[in-house]
Structures are given as C-alpha cells and as structure tokens.
Amino acid sequence: MSGLEGQPVLVVGATRGIGRAVAEELARRGARVGLTGRDPERVRAVSEALGAWGAVLDVRDRAAVAEVVGRFAREVGLYGLVYNAGISPAFTRAENLGLEVWDEVLAVNLTGAFVAAKAFLQHLSGPGSLVLVGSVLSFRGGARLAAYTAAKAGLWGLTRALALDWADRGVRVNLVAPGWTETEMTEGLRAHPRLGPALLGEIPLGRMAQPKEVARMVAFLLEPENAYVTGGLYAVDGGVSAR
Ligand SMILES: NC(=O)c1ccc[n+]([C@@H]2O[C@H](COP(=O)([O-])OP(=O)(O)OC[C@H]3O[C@@H](n4cnc5c(N)ncnc54)[C@H](OP(=O)(O)O)[C@@H]3O)[C@@H](O)[C@H]2O)c1
C-alpha cells in the first residue's frame, strides 16, 4: 500500500502530457487527486475519468492560482502540490526574443510556481510535500531557449530556497527535471526529419521518456515515507545529464 493513500494532492496543469500522467499515477496510489487545466471540457473529462477534483485555472492569473489552492484545501484537504504548468513557445536566438514572450514564459513557468507555493504553505495544516517540474535546462544551457532556460533554472533556485525556508514547517520541496519526453510539447521536434533523429542520438538511452516515467519520480518525492528527501533535483533524462 502507498503512503499516499488518502492524501490530498493538487496537480497544477494536469489535463495532458506529464501532468496528466502524474494525476493518473497519484490516483493509482490512492491519493485524493485535484487537477487543474485551462479548458473546462478537458478538466471535466479528466477529473471524471480519474475520480478527481477539478478546477479551471490559467496560472497567469495570480489571484486565481491562490484561490484554487485555497479551495482545494477547504474542499478536499492538503498534503501535496505539484506545479507542472509550463510553456516553450519560442525557439529563437536570444537577441530575437521579444520581451512579451519572455514575460509570458516567466509568468507561466516560474512566477506561477512561486504563487502556488505560497498559497500551498498558507493553507497547509500539517507536513507537506511540494514538487516543481523543471527540466534538464534547470541546470544546463538551452540554445535558442533563453526564457525557458532562465525560468527552469529559476525553479531550481526556488526549490532550494523554499526547502531551506520551510524545513522548519515540515514542508519538503523538490524539483523533478525531465529530459525529452513524448508529449504535445515535443510533437513538432519528434516529427522533424533532421532534428528528431539527431536529438535521439544525444540521449544515452536512445529514446525519449514516456510521461509516466516522469510521473513515477514525482510520486516518489511526494510519498510521505521519503521524509528525508528535500531541496534536491531529480533528473529523469535517459542519461543526458551524465554527459
Ligand atoms: N516534454 C518534454 O520534453 C519536457 C522536458 C522537460 C520539462 N518539461 C516540462 O514538463 C511540464 C509538462 O510539459 P508537457 O511536456 O507535458 O507539455 P504539454 O503537454 O504542452 O503540457 C503543458 C502543461 O502546462 C499547462 N499550461 C500551459 N500554460 C498554462 C497556463 N497559462 N495556465 C495553466 N496551465 C498552463 C498545460 O495546461 P492546459 O492543458 O490547460 O493547456 C499543460 O498541463 C512543463 O513544465 C514542461 O516545461 C517537459
């Protein structure tokens, strides 16, 4: 039996890709899952399929992020939160990257995580576990991905700062750093006749991750019995970071 049985965990950004796989894995372990997404129909369908609590949320709306975390805590309870929302809209040299794209990427990938984390602590009444979804670009350079790389590196800094600030509150904070994963985010790249195979050649295991392989690491970090694990970065990247 999983220690997550009956534990309330909210997954922010969970109607597709890695977030959905996390929600599925947590439901499989018996957690009381809450999930968010931007599309009401998708939120309804996925929460119904998983027997989960659901809320419509765009993380660029800071007040709404805090409100949804508070509502989940009131209606279901609160033990864990996974911040998975992330976008990568621009693949361009830094000098061509517009500030409006920079602002948007930072808002979704980094500021939303900080706002959700603060609301998480505010509504927590016992020990808790917070997992942020970063990237291998949390600790490596990403060419033509300046905003995404800055935001994901920021998440790694945020993870360590929060782990230190909140250790005395019984809150563990960890970062999962996926490598290339088969989701909508990588669809274009995987289909590209030159870049797709070149990319696979750079992954020691020779393939992309499946979302559920990332989800299992997230669940491990949430498990209450892993009580001594905090302030860390856990790569699920097929060996990329070993290079
Ligand atoms: N795929 C990879 O290779 C890879 C590698 C490293 C890290 N990651 C990270 O893993 C996480 C999940 O990515 P994925 O591959 O599963 O991508 P995805 O399929 O494109 O999913 C992106 C997720 O972010 C949410 N999101 C985007 N903008 C949002 C907004 N304004 N408000 C609320 N939610 C928003 C989406 O919610 P909606 O469904 O509501 O749009 C969705 O749940 C991201 O943080 C990404 O950076 C992915």
Tab-separated table of C-alpha atoms and ligand atoms in Angstrom:
chain	number	residue	atom	x	y	z
A	1	MET	CA	0.000	0.000	0.000
A	2	SER	CA	1.213	3.518	-0.847
A	3	GLY	CA	1.724	6.131	1.851
A	4	LEU	CA	-0.128	8.467	-0.496
A	5	GLU	CA	-3.377	6.560	0.108
A	6	GLY	CA	-5.972	9.174	1.131
A	7	GLN	CA	-3.511	12.085	0.893
A	8	PRO	CA	-4.840	15.196	-0.904
A	9	VAL	CA	-2.522	16.292	-3.716
A	10	LEU	CA	-3.214	19.078	-6.212
A	11	VAL	CA	-1.560	18.894	-9.650
A	12	VAL	CA	-1.434	22.239	-11.435
A	13	GLY	CA	-1.581	21.680	-15.198
A	14	ALA	CA	-2.818	18.103	-15.395
A	15	THR	CA	-5.184	17.532	-18.305
A	16	ARG	CA	-2.487	16.289	-20.692
A	17	GLY	CA	1.148	15.239	-21.016
A	18	ILE	CA	3.318	14.829	-17.928
A	19	GLY	CA	0.772	16.497	-15.619
A	20	ARG	CA	-1.957	14.088	-16.612
A	21	ALA	CA	0.387	11.124	-16.112
A	22	VAL	CA	1.195	12.469	-12.629
A	23	ALA	CA	-2.510	12.732	-11.777
A	24	GLU	CA	-3.030	9.154	-13.034
A	25	GLU	CA	-0.095	7.799	-11.035
A	26	LEU	CA	-1.296	9.537	-7.865
A	27	ALA	CA	-4.831	8.225	-8.363
A	28	ARG	CA	-3.374	4.715	-8.826
A	29	ARG	CA	-1.618	5.106	-5.463
A	30	GLY	CA	-4.903	6.066	-3.798
A	31	ALA	CA	-4.250	9.782	-3.326
A	32	ARG	CA	-7.174	12.220	-3.304
A	33	VAL	CA	-6.205	13.991	-6.504
A	34	GLY	CA	-7.056	17.521	-7.550
A	35	LEU	CA	-6.199	18.738	-11.024
A	36	THR	CA	-6.320	21.977	-12.991
A	37	GLY	CA	-6.363	22.878	-16.651
A	38	ARG	CA	-7.379	25.791	-18.803
A	39	ASP	CA	-10.053	24.093	-20.873
A	40	PRO	CA	-13.273	23.415	-18.868
A	41	GLU	CA	-14.262	20.447	-21.056
A	42	ARG	CA	-10.850	18.794	-20.648
A	43	VAL	CA	-10.891	19.421	-16.884
A	44	ARG	CA	-14.321	17.820	-16.650
A	45	ALA	CA	-13.347	14.798	-18.762
A	46	VAL	CA	-10.046	14.056	-16.982
A	47	SER	CA	-11.340	14.627	-13.460
A	48	GLU	CA	-14.315	12.384	-14.239
A	49	ALA	CA	-12.052	9.663	-15.655
A	50	LEU	CA	-9.815	9.732	-12.562
A	51	GLY	CA	-12.493	10.421	-9.960
A	52	ALA	CA	-10.550	13.598	-9.162
A	53	TRP	CA	-11.400	17.107	-8.010
A	54	GLY	CA	-11.036	19.597	-10.868
A	55	ALA	CA	-10.740	23.347	-11.380
A	56	VAL	CA	-10.272	25.596	-14.385
A	57	LEU	CA	-7.140	27.701	-13.975
A	58	ASP	CA	-4.857	29.893	-16.045
A	59	VAL	CA	-1.723	30.317	-13.937
A	60	ARG	CA	-1.050	33.784	-15.378
A	61	ASP	CA	-3.930	34.922	-13.130
A	62	ARG	CA	-2.119	35.116	-9.781
A	63	ALA	CA	-5.236	35.686	-7.680
A	64	ALA	CA	-6.897	32.678	-9.302
A	65	VAL	CA	-3.899	30.432	-8.507
A	66	ALA	CA	-4.119	31.313	-4.806
A	67	GLU	CA	-7.920	30.928	-4.848
A	68	VAL	CA	-7.822	27.447	-6.427
A	69	VAL	CA	-5.189	26.166	-3.978
A	70	GLY	CA	-7.297	27.503	-1.090
A	71	ARG	CA	-10.494	25.965	-2.475
A	72	PHE	CA	-8.840	22.549	-2.895
A	73	ALA	CA	-7.542	22.755	0.702
A	74	ARG	CA	-11.011	23.605	2.019
A	75	GLU	CA	-12.938	21.050	-0.043
A	76	VAL	CA	-10.504	18.101	-0.084
A	77	GLY	CA	-7.589	18.878	2.264
A	78	LEU	CA	-3.916	19.478	1.506
A	79	TYR	CA	-0.769	17.408	1.738
A	80	GLY	CA	0.960	17.795	-1.633
A	81	LEU	CA	1.189	20.133	-4.589
A	82	VAL	CA	2.791	19.531	-7.965
A	83	TYR	CA	3.487	22.574	-10.142
A	84	ASN	CA	3.697	21.207	-13.679
A	85	ALA	CA	2.429	24.084	-15.864
A	86	GLY	CA	4.996	25.080	-18.442
A	87	ILE	CA	5.285	26.502	-21.946
A	88	SER	CA	8.031	26.737	-24.519
A	89	PRO	CA	6.589	28.958	-27.251
A	90	ALA	CA	9.786	30.334	-28.797
A	91	PHE	CA	12.801	28.621	-30.314
A	92	THR	CA	14.962	31.555	-31.327
A	93	ARG	CA	18.316	33.186	-30.680
A	94	ALA	CA	18.221	35.386	-27.564
A	95	GLU	CA	18.698	38.649	-29.481
A	96	ASN	CA	15.483	37.942	-31.378
A	97	LEU	CA	13.434	37.009	-28.316
A	98	GLY	CA	10.727	39.601	-27.607
A	99	LEU	CA	10.078	40.825	-24.084
A	100	GLU	CA	6.413	39.886	-24.325
A	101	VAL	CA	7.423	36.237	-24.880
A	102	TRP	CA	9.989	36.479	-22.054
A	103	ASP	CA	7.297	37.844	-19.687
A	104	GLU	CA	4.821	35.137	-20.640
A	105	VAL	CA	7.295	32.272	-20.194
A	106	LEU	CA	8.466	33.621	-16.824
A	107	ALA	CA	4.848	34.133	-15.687
A	108	VAL	CA	3.732	30.571	-16.510
A	109	ASN	CA	6.944	28.619	-15.775
A	110	LEU	CA	8.296	30.467	-12.717
A	111	THR	CA	6.062	33.122	-11.115
A	112	GLY	CA	3.042	30.798	-11.124
A	113	ALA	CA	5.093	28.246	-9.188
A	114	PHE	CA	6.009	30.826	-6.539
A	115	VAL	CA	2.403	31.992	-6.177
A	116	ALA	CA	1.154	28.389	-5.907
A	117	ALA	CA	3.900	27.546	-3.400
A	118	LYS	CA	2.972	30.490	-1.157
A	119	ALA	CA	-0.707	29.529	-1.224
A	120	PHE	CA	0.275	25.906	-0.524
A	121	LEU	CA	2.141	26.887	2.648
A	122	GLN	CA	-0.628	29.241	3.713
A	123	HIS	CA	-3.283	26.512	3.593
A	124	LEU	CA	-1.196	23.631	4.928
A	125	SER	CA	-2.060	22.490	8.423
A	126	GLY	CA	0.466	19.639	8.786
A	127	PRO	CA	3.534	18.317	6.967
A	128	GLY	CA	3.579	18.615	3.197
A	129	SER	CA	5.474	17.904	0.007
A	130	LEU	CA	5.861	20.318	-2.898
A	131	VAL	CA	7.217	19.124	-6.240
A	132	LEU	CA	8.134	21.527	-9.028
A	133	VAL	CA	8.551	20.266	-12.577
A	134	GLY	CA	11.717	21.738	-14.020
A	135	SER	CA	13.779	20.421	-16.903
A	136	VAL	CA	17.323	19.385	-17.698
A	137	LEU	CA	17.526	23.072	-18.655
A	138	SER	CA	17.218	23.822	-14.917
A	139	PHE	CA	20.943	23.048	-14.793
A	140	ARG	CA	22.203	23.087	-18.418
A	141	GLY	CA	22.212	25.775	-21.102
A	142	GLY	CA	19.491	25.626	-23.745
A	143	ALA	CA	20.447	27.188	-27.072
A	144	ARG	CA	17.644	29.316	-28.562
A	145	LEU	CA	15.640	28.837	-25.380
A	146	ALA	CA	16.752	31.800	-23.233
A	147	ALA	CA	13.427	32.492	-21.498
A	148	TYR	CA	12.613	28.814	-20.932
A	149	THR	CA	16.119	28.115	-19.620
A	150	ALA	CA	16.060	31.149	-17.299
A	151	ALA	CA	12.653	30.156	-15.910
A	152	LYS	CA	13.568	26.497	-15.390
A	153	ALA	CA	16.912	27.422	-13.777
A	154	GLY	CA	14.903	29.804	-11.590
A	155	LEU	CA	12.743	26.887	-10.463
A	156	TRP	CA	15.856	25.064	-9.272
A	157	GLY	CA	16.911	28.113	-7.257
A	158	LEU	CA	13.382	28.474	-5.918
A	159	THR	CA	13.332	24.799	-4.903
A	160	ARG	CA	16.428	25.172	-2.757
A	161	ALA	CA	15.331	28.489	-1.223
A	162	LEU	CA	11.895	27.124	-0.293
A	163	ALA	CA	13.373	23.882	1.063
A	164	LEU	CA	15.522	25.949	3.429
A	165	ASP	CA	12.801	28.419	4.413
A	166	TRP	CA	10.143	25.788	5.007
A	167	ALA	CA	12.079	22.866	6.530
A	168	ASP	CA	11.025	24.116	9.972
A	169	ARG	CA	7.395	23.949	8.810
A	170	GLY	CA	7.692	20.280	7.879
A	171	VAL	CA	7.455	21.035	4.164
A	172	ARG	CA	9.717	19.191	1.711
A	173	VAL	CA	10.430	20.846	-1.643
A	174	ASN	CA	11.994	19.046	-4.618
A	175	LEU	CA	12.478	19.529	-8.341
A	176	VAL	CA	11.956	16.871	-10.998
A	177	ALA	CA	13.984	17.543	-14.130
A	178	PRO	CA	12.643	15.638	-17.130
A	179	GLY	CA	14.674	15.228	-20.269
A	180	TRP	CA	12.953	14.932	-23.639
A	181	THR	CA	9.512	13.424	-23.064
A	182	GLU	CA	6.863	12.263	-25.541
A	183	THR	CA	4.140	14.907	-25.126
A	184	GLU	CA	2.469	17.601	-27.232
A	185	MET	CA	5.376	19.915	-26.324
A	186	THR	CA	7.831	17.786	-28.311
A	187	GLU	CA	5.484	16.738	-31.143
A	188	GLY	CA	6.977	19.092	-33.748
A	189	LEU	CA	10.536	18.163	-32.857
A	190	ARG	CA	9.858	14.428	-32.944
A	191	ALA	CA	8.285	14.738	-36.388
A	192	HIS	CA	11.168	16.815	-37.779
A	193	PRO	CA	13.113	14.708	-40.329
A	194	ARG	CA	16.565	16.006	-39.302
A	195	LEU	CA	16.222	17.283	-35.709
A	196	GLY	CA	14.180	14.302	-34.459
A	197	PRO	CA	16.809	11.595	-35.122
A	198	ALA	CA	19.679	13.960	-34.159
A	199	LEU	CA	18.069	14.525	-30.795
A	200	LEU	CA	17.603	10.822	-30.110
A	201	GLY	CA	21.298	10.382	-30.869
A	202	GLU	CA	22.136	12.675	-27.942
A	203	ILE	CA	20.171	10.619	-25.413
A	204	PRO	CA	22.294	7.781	-23.970
A	205	LEU	CA	19.232	5.518	-23.634
A	206	GLY	CA	18.357	6.318	-27.263
A	207	ARG	CA	14.715	7.228	-26.731
A	208	MET	CA	12.504	9.900	-25.174
A	209	ALA	CA	10.813	9.386	-21.793
A	210	GLN	CA	7.203	8.337	-21.512
A	211	PRO	CA	5.206	10.771	-19.306
A	212	LYS	CA	4.509	8.017	-16.780
A	213	GLU	CA	8.255	7.534	-16.216
A	214	VAL	CA	8.472	11.160	-15.076
A	215	ALA	CA	5.276	10.743	-13.049
A	216	ARG	CA	6.773	7.920	-11.004
A	217	MET	CA	9.609	10.189	-9.819
A	218	VAL	CA	7.103	12.905	-8.870
A	219	ALA	CA	5.107	10.339	-6.874
A	220	PHE	CA	8.282	9.077	-5.162
A	221	LEU	CA	9.054	12.609	-3.960
A	222	LEU	CA	5.501	13.057	-2.700
A	223	GLU	CA	5.447	9.763	-0.762
A	224	PRO	CA	5.394	10.690	2.965
A	225	GLU	CA	7.813	7.893	3.808
A	226	ASN	CA	10.560	9.617	1.793
A	227	ALA	CA	10.639	12.145	4.611
A	228	TYR	CA	14.376	12.913	4.453
A	229	VAL	CA	14.340	13.995	0.793
A	230	THR	CA	14.211	17.762	0.379
A	231	GLY	CA	15.971	20.510	-1.547
A	232	GLY	CA	17.029	18.163	-4.332
A	233	LEU	CA	16.910	17.911	-8.103
A	234	TYR	CA	15.983	14.559	-9.617
A	235	ALA	CA	16.660	14.105	-13.317
A	236	VAL	CA	14.613	11.670	-15.388
A	237	ASP	CA	16.519	12.143	-18.606
A	238	GLY	CA	17.784	8.876	-20.066
A	239	GLY	CA	21.347	9.730	-19.061
A	240	VAL	CA	21.609	13.161	-20.729
A	241	SER	CA	22.952	14.852	-17.595
A	242	ALA	CA	25.682	12.224	-17.234
A	243	ARG	CA	27.424	13.647	-20.332
B	1	LIG	N1	8.009	17.319	-22.864
B	1	LIG	C1	9.296	17.498	-22.548
B	1	LIG	O1	10.199	17.059	-23.266
B	1	LIG	C2	9.664	18.240	-21.281
B	1	LIG	C3	11.015	18.237	-20.899
B	1	LIG	C4	11.390	18.893	-19.743
B	1	LIG	C5	10.444	19.548	-18.981
B	1	LIG	N2	9.136	19.544	-19.359
B	1	LIG	C6	8.180	20.267	-18.502
B	1	LIG	O2	7.164	19.396	-18.089
B	1	LIG	C7	5.963	20.134	-17.859
B	1	LIG	C8	4.832	19.489	-18.632
B	1	LIG	O3	5.116	19.574	-20.010
B	1	LIG	P1	4.498	18.587	-21.114
B	1	LIG	O4	5.623	18.065	-21.897
B	1	LIG	O5	3.530	17.659	-20.517
B	1	LIG	O6	3.816	19.686	-22.037
B	1	LIG	P2	2.336	19.927	-22.551
B	1	LIG	O7	1.713	18.649	-22.969
B	1	LIG	O8	2.486	21.031	-23.518
B	1	LIG	O9	1.600	20.435	-21.218
B	1	LIG	C9	1.839	21.704	-20.692
B	1	LIG	C10	1.066	21.835	-19.418
B	1	LIG	O10	1.197	23.183	-18.949
B	1	LIG	C11	-0.085	23.729	-18.763
B	1	LIG	N3	-0.132	25.159	-19.045
B	1	LIG	C12	0.464	25.830	-20.053
B	1	LIG	N4	0.151	27.131	-19.979
B	1	LIG	C13	-0.650	27.280	-18.893
B	1	LIG	C14	-1.308	28.397	-18.301
B	1	LIG	N5	-1.194	29.648	-18.782
B	1	LIG	N6	-2.076	28.183	-17.214
B	1	LIG	C15	-2.219	26.939	-16.725
B	1	LIG	N7	-1.621	25.832	-17.225
B	1	LIG	C16	-0.848	26.027	-18.307
B	1	LIG	C17	-0.976	22.983	-19.734
B	1	LIG	O11	-2.299	23.114	-19.312
B	1	LIG	P3	-3.533	23.108	-20.387
B	1	LIG	O12	-3.721	21.672	-20.722
B	1	LIG	O13	-4.632	23.709	-19.606
B	1	LIG	O14	-3.101	23.922	-21.544
B	1	LIG	C18	-0.400	21.574	-19.617
B	1	LIG	O15	-0.907	20.928	-18.493
B	1	LIG	C19	6.266	21.562	-18.289
B	1	LIG	O16	6.590	22.335	-17.155
B	1	LIG	C20	7.472	21.412	-19.186
B	1	LIG	O17	8.257	22.579	-19.231
B	1	LIG	C21	8.719	18.913	-20.494
